[in-house]
Short mmCIF file of C-alpha atoms in Angstrom, two decimals:
data_model
loop_
_atom_site.label_atom_id
_atom_site.label_comp_id
_atom_site.label_asym_id
_atom_site.label_seq_id
_atom_site.Cartn_x
_atom_site.Cartn_y
_atom_site.Cartn_z
CA MET P 1 0.00 0.00 0.00
CA ALA P 2 1.87 3.02 -1.25
CA GLU P 3 1.60 6.29 0.60
CA LYS P 4 -0.89 8.51 -1.20
CA THR P 5 -0.08 12.09 -2.04
CA ASN P 6 -2.64 14.87 -2.09
CA GLU P 7 -2.44 18.36 -3.51
CA ASP P 8 -4.73 19.81 -0.83
CA ARG P 9 -2.57 22.56 0.69
CA TYR P 10 -4.39 22.35 4.02
CA LEU P 11 -3.27 18.79 4.69
CA VAL P 12 -0.27 18.19 6.97
CA PRO P 13 1.93 15.63 5.17
CA GLY P 14 3.66 14.42 8.34
CA LEU P 15 0.36 13.78 10.09
CA MET P 16 -1.05 11.98 7.05
CA ARG P 17 2.05 9.78 6.94
CA GLY P 18 1.77 8.97 10.64
CA LEU P 19 -1.85 7.95 10.24
CA SER P 20 -0.89 5.83 7.24
CA VAL P 21 1.66 4.00 9.37
CA ILE P 22 -0.91 3.29 12.09
CA ARG P 23 -3.37 1.93 9.51
CA LEU P 24 -0.78 -0.59 8.33
CA PHE P 25 -1.23 -2.62 11.49
CA THR P 26 -4.08 -5.11 11.37
CA PRO P 27 -5.04 -8.31 13.23
CA GLU P 28 -3.48 -10.21 10.34
CA ARG P 29 -0.32 -8.07 10.46
CA PRO P 30 0.16 -6.98 14.11
CA ALA P 31 3.93 -6.40 13.90
CA MET P 32 6.15 -4.81 11.24
CA SER P 33 9.81 -3.97 10.80
CA LEU P 34 11.03 -0.54 9.72
CA ALA P 35 11.89 -1.91 6.28
CA GLU P 36 8.40 -3.38 5.89
CA ILE P 37 6.79 -0.06 6.85
CA ALA P 38 8.94 1.84 4.36
CA LYS P 39 8.11 -0.64 1.59
CA ALA P 40 4.38 -0.62 2.35
CA LEU P 41 4.24 3.17 2.12
CA ASP P 42 6.70 3.38 -0.78
CA ILE P 43 8.96 5.80 1.12
CA THR P 44 12.62 5.80 2.09
CA ARG P 45 13.82 4.12 5.28
CA SER P 46 14.94 7.54 6.50
CA ALA P 47 11.46 9.02 6.06
CA ALA P 48 9.90 5.93 7.66
CA PHE P 49 12.27 6.13 10.61
CA ARG P 50 11.37 9.74 11.38
CA THR P 51 7.68 8.94 11.35
CA VAL P 52 8.04 5.74 13.35
CA TYR P 53 10.32 7.45 15.88
CA THR P 54 7.74 10.22 16.42
CA LEU P 55 4.91 7.72 16.86
CA SER P 56 7.00 5.68 19.30
CA GLU P 57 7.85 8.72 21.40
CA ALA P 58 4.16 9.59 21.61
CA GLY P 59 3.21 6.03 22.59
CA TYR P 60 1.41 5.09 19.39
CA LEU P 61 3.97 2.42 18.52
CA LEU P 62 6.07 0.11 20.67
CA LEU P 63 9.33 -1.45 19.57
CA ASP P 64 10.12 -5.07 20.35
CA GLU P 65 13.89 -4.55 20.61
CA ARG P 66 14.71 -8.25 20.32
CA ALA P 67 12.74 -8.78 17.12
CA GLN P 68 13.22 -5.20 15.86
CA ARG P 69 9.54 -5.04 14.98
CA TYR P 70 6.92 -2.47 15.87
CA VAL P 71 3.43 -3.04 17.26
CA LEU P 72 0.64 -0.62 18.08
CA GLY P 73 1.04 1.13 21.43
CA PRO P 74 -1.61 1.88 24.07
CA ALA P 75 -1.83 5.55 23.07
CA VAL P 76 -3.75 4.42 19.97
CA LEU P 77 -6.60 3.67 22.35
CA ARG P 78 -6.96 7.40 23.02
CA LEU P 79 -8.32 7.60 19.49
CA SER P 80 -10.97 4.99 20.31
CA TYR P 81 -13.05 6.80 22.94
CA GLY P 82 -11.57 5.17 25.97
CA TYR P 83 -11.38 1.50 25.12
CA VAL P 84 -9.53 -0.52 27.75
CA ALA P 85 -5.82 -0.89 27.03
CA THR P 86 -4.94 -4.28 25.60
CA ARG P 87 -1.44 -4.43 26.98
CA GLU P 88 -0.67 -5.03 30.61
CA ILE P 89 1.05 -2.23 32.53
CA VAL P 90 3.86 -4.58 33.47
CA GLU P 91 4.57 -5.47 29.85
CA ILE P 92 4.83 -1.80 28.96
CA ALA P 93 6.84 -0.83 32.01
CA GLN P 94 9.42 -3.62 32.06
CA PRO P 95 11.68 -2.40 29.24
CA GLU P 96 11.54 1.13 30.65
CA LEU P 97 12.57 -0.08 34.12
CA GLU P 98 15.33 -2.19 32.63
CA ARG P 99 16.73 0.87 30.89
CA LEU P 100 16.39 2.86 34.12
CA ARG P 101 18.35 0.17 35.95
CA GLN P 102 21.03 0.18 33.27
CA ARG P 103 21.44 3.95 33.44
CA THR P 104 21.46 4.28 37.22
CA GLY P 105 22.76 0.94 38.51
CA TRP P 106 19.89 0.98 41.05
CA SER P 107 17.22 -1.67 41.52
CA SER P 108 13.75 -0.75 40.32
CA HIS P 109 10.26 -2.00 41.09
CA MET P 110 6.66 -1.41 40.14
CA GLY P 111 3.75 -1.73 42.56
CA ILE P 112 -0.01 -1.31 42.57
CA LEU P 113 -2.39 -0.58 45.43
CA ASP P 114 -4.08 -3.70 46.80
CA GLY P 115 -6.30 -2.59 49.65
CA THR P 116 -3.98 -0.93 52.15
CA SER P 117 -0.94 -2.76 50.78
CA VAL P 118 1.47 -2.29 47.92
CA LEU P 119 1.54 -5.36 45.70
CA TYR P 120 4.89 -5.66 43.92
CA VAL P 121 4.25 -6.67 40.30
CA LEU P 122 7.66 -6.05 38.74
CA ARG P 123 11.25 -6.25 40.02
CA VAL P 124 14.39 -5.32 38.10
CA PRO P 125 17.34 -5.96 40.44
CA ALA P 126 20.61 -4.07 40.17
CA PRO P 127 23.66 -5.92 38.83
CA ARG P 128 25.37 -5.45 42.17
CA ARG P 129 24.02 -6.94 45.39
CA ASP P 130 20.39 -5.98 45.91
CA PRO P 131 19.56 -5.47 49.60
CA SER P 132 15.81 -5.30 49.06
CA ILE P 133 13.63 -7.91 50.77
CA VAL P 134 10.79 -7.67 48.24
CA GLN P 135 10.00 -10.00 45.37
CA VAL P 136 7.24 -10.02 42.77
CA GLY P 137 4.09 -10.86 44.71
CA SER P 138 5.29 -9.27 47.95
CA ARG P 139 2.83 -7.10 49.84
CA LEU P 140 3.98 -4.32 52.18
CA PRO P 141 1.97 -1.68 54.08
CA ALA P 142 1.26 1.22 51.74
CA ARG P 143 1.48 3.85 54.45
CA GLY P 144 4.98 2.72 55.42
CA THR P 145 6.64 2.41 52.00
CA VAL P 146 7.69 5.01 49.48
CA MET P 147 5.73 3.44 46.59
CA GLY P 148 2.73 3.13 48.86
CA ARG P 149 2.93 6.81 49.71
CA VAL P 150 2.82 7.67 46.02
CA LEU P 151 -0.18 5.38 45.47
CA LEU P 152 -2.04 6.78 48.47
CA ALA P 153 -1.34 10.32 47.27
CA GLY P 154 -3.23 9.40 44.11
CA LEU P 155 -6.41 8.94 46.14
CA GLY P 156 -8.72 11.66 47.41
CA GLU P 157 -9.18 12.36 51.11
CA GLU P 158 -12.57 10.63 51.28
CA GLU P 159 -11.14 7.56 49.56
CA LEU P 160 -8.28 7.43 52.04
CA ILE P 161 -10.63 7.73 55.02
CA ALA P 162 -12.84 4.95 53.67
CA LEU P 163 -9.81 2.77 52.96
CA TYR P 164 -8.23 3.10 56.39
CA ARG P 165 -11.12 3.72 58.79
CA LYS P 166 -11.86 0.01 59.27
CA ASP P 167 -8.24 -1.08 58.91
CA LEU P 168 -7.05 1.23 61.69
CA ALA P 169 -10.15 1.04 63.89
CA SER P 170 -8.26 -0.88 66.54
CA GLY P 171 -5.24 1.40 66.38
CA PRO P 172 -2.08 1.66 64.22
CA LYS P 173 -0.60 -1.61 63.05
CA GLY P 174 3.01 -1.97 61.97
CA LYS P 175 5.05 0.79 60.43
CA GLY P 176 3.45 4.00 59.21
CA PRO P 177 1.26 6.81 60.56
CA ALA P 178 -2.29 6.64 61.87
CA LEU P 179 -5.16 8.02 59.77
CA PRO P 180 -4.58 11.74 60.47
CA GLY P 181 -0.92 11.28 59.61
CA ILE P 182 -1.81 9.37 56.43
CA LEU P 183 -3.99 12.27 55.27
CA GLU P 184 -1.29 14.84 56.04
CA GLN P 185 1.41 12.75 54.39
CA ALA P 186 -0.69 12.22 51.25
CA ALA P 187 -1.37 15.95 50.99
CA ARG P 188 2.37 16.68 51.14
CA ASP P 189 3.27 13.91 48.70
CA ARG P 190 0.78 15.20 46.09
CA GLN P 191 2.92 18.31 45.78
CA HIS P 192 5.95 16.39 44.52
CA ALA P 193 6.65 14.54 41.28
CA VAL P 194 8.98 12.19 43.18
CA VAL P 195 8.75 11.05 46.81
CA ILE P 196 12.14 10.41 48.43
CA HIS P 197 12.94 8.58 51.62
CA THR P 198 16.19 7.37 53.12
CA GLY P 199 15.78 4.35 55.33
CA ASP P 200 12.06 3.94 54.61
CA PHE P 201 10.52 0.52 55.25
CA GLU P 202 14.04 -0.94 55.18
CA ALA P 203 16.60 1.10 57.11
CA SER P 204 19.55 -0.05 54.99
CA ILE P 205 18.36 1.44 51.69
CA VAL P 206 17.59 4.78 50.10
CA SER P 207 14.61 4.91 47.78
CA ALA P 208 12.38 7.16 45.73
CA ALA P 209 9.10 6.59 43.90
CA ALA P 210 7.02 8.29 41.23
CA PRO P 211 3.43 7.78 40.01
CA VAL P 212 2.33 6.08 36.81
CA ARG P 213 -0.91 7.38 35.30
CA ASP P 214 -3.37 5.95 32.81
CA MET P 215 -5.12 7.78 30.01
CA THR P 216 -7.59 9.35 32.45
CA GLY P 217 -4.78 10.81 34.57
CA GLN P 218 -5.46 8.47 37.48
CA VAL P 219 -2.51 6.99 39.39
CA VAL P 220 -2.64 3.28 38.54
CA ALA P 221 0.83 2.20 39.68
CA ALA P 222 4.08 3.48 41.13
CA ILE P 223 7.69 2.81 40.25
CA ASN P 224 10.70 3.18 42.49
CA VAL P 225 14.48 2.94 42.61
CA THR P 226 16.43 1.57 45.56
CA THR P 227 20.08 1.08 46.48
CA PRO P 228 22.14 0.44 49.63
CA LYS P 229 22.24 3.49 51.86
CA SER P 230 25.36 5.67 51.66
CA ALA P 231 26.27 9.33 51.43
CA GLU P 232 27.12 8.88 47.76
CA ALA P 233 23.76 7.23 47.05
CA GLU P 234 21.88 10.06 48.77
CA GLN P 235 23.73 12.60 46.62
CA GLU P 236 22.91 10.65 43.45
CA LEU P 237 19.26 10.44 44.47
CA GLN P 238 18.98 14.19 44.94
CA ALA P 239 20.41 14.78 41.46
CA GLU P 240 20.35 12.63 38.32
CA VAL P 241 18.60 9.53 39.73
CA ARG P 242 15.55 11.49 40.86
CA ASP P 243 15.23 13.18 37.48
CA ASP P 244 15.68 9.88 35.63
CA LEU P 245 13.01 8.22 37.77
CA SER P 246 10.57 11.07 37.10
CA SER P 247 11.22 10.94 33.36
CA THR P 248 10.73 7.16 33.30
CA ALA P 249 7.41 7.38 35.14
CA HIS P 250 6.32 10.10 32.71
CA ARG P 251 7.36 7.94 29.77
CA ILE P 252 5.42 4.88 31.01
CA SER P 253 2.38 7.05 31.64
CA ARG P 254 2.50 8.38 28.10
CA LEU P 255 2.74 4.84 26.77
CA LEU P 256 -0.43 4.09 28.73
CA GLY P 257 -2.14 6.97 26.96
CA TRP P 258 -1.71 9.76 29.50
CA ASP P 259 -1.33 13.24 28.09
CA PRO P 260 -0.30 15.87 30.67
CA ARG P 261 -1.95 18.55 28.54
CA ASP P 262 -5.31 17.04 29.45
CA GLN P 263 -4.73 17.96 33.10
CA GLU P 264 -3.71 21.48 32.15
CA ALA P 265 -6.87 22.04 30.13
#
């Protein structure tokens, strides 16, 4: 299917080409290489690369790096009036967390809120010794962990009260604040793109977490980075690691269809 040209001066050629690329993907042809895309549109590999790169950055395409083939990304669903994403959050997040680990040398995790607990759904350990006690499937108290704080900050005050009123009726249990402290902590954490804690649930580590949002802007998961506690690690966390974590969370959110401009509108 060659790319069609049109003399209409009001058309945006780059946009038309991007839409043509998206239309190439069908149930019968769910994955394509760059060469196949260029051939199908009868354009150069260079032109195809620029278009595919733009679509990938916006979340409309995902690259399977092992196979070097592209598939449709979750952001396409924003064009379909809110259909449920077909790809699991973990599948989308894993390559991003692996790259984060490679850049920082820190372990990384993803968690979701399960009642008043954080359920760890993804773990990417650092190449050096990982002091973390958590594994995929671990559950830790949300109010006492940095990822949990991010997830709780994504809830409204009434939701937090309803969530913890019964759980804390007989008094605080384990690590973390009581209900008034949970509400105050969540209010503070909402003001920050990244929540940092040194010696949080585990005293021997430093950690930070950031929210992952879906296409509606809701916090659906959190990601974190952790490493053994040291003065050097704390300095790294306050500088490049924090920024890298924030960018990675933003990137995963965009791949899930989130557009920060929607919140600004």
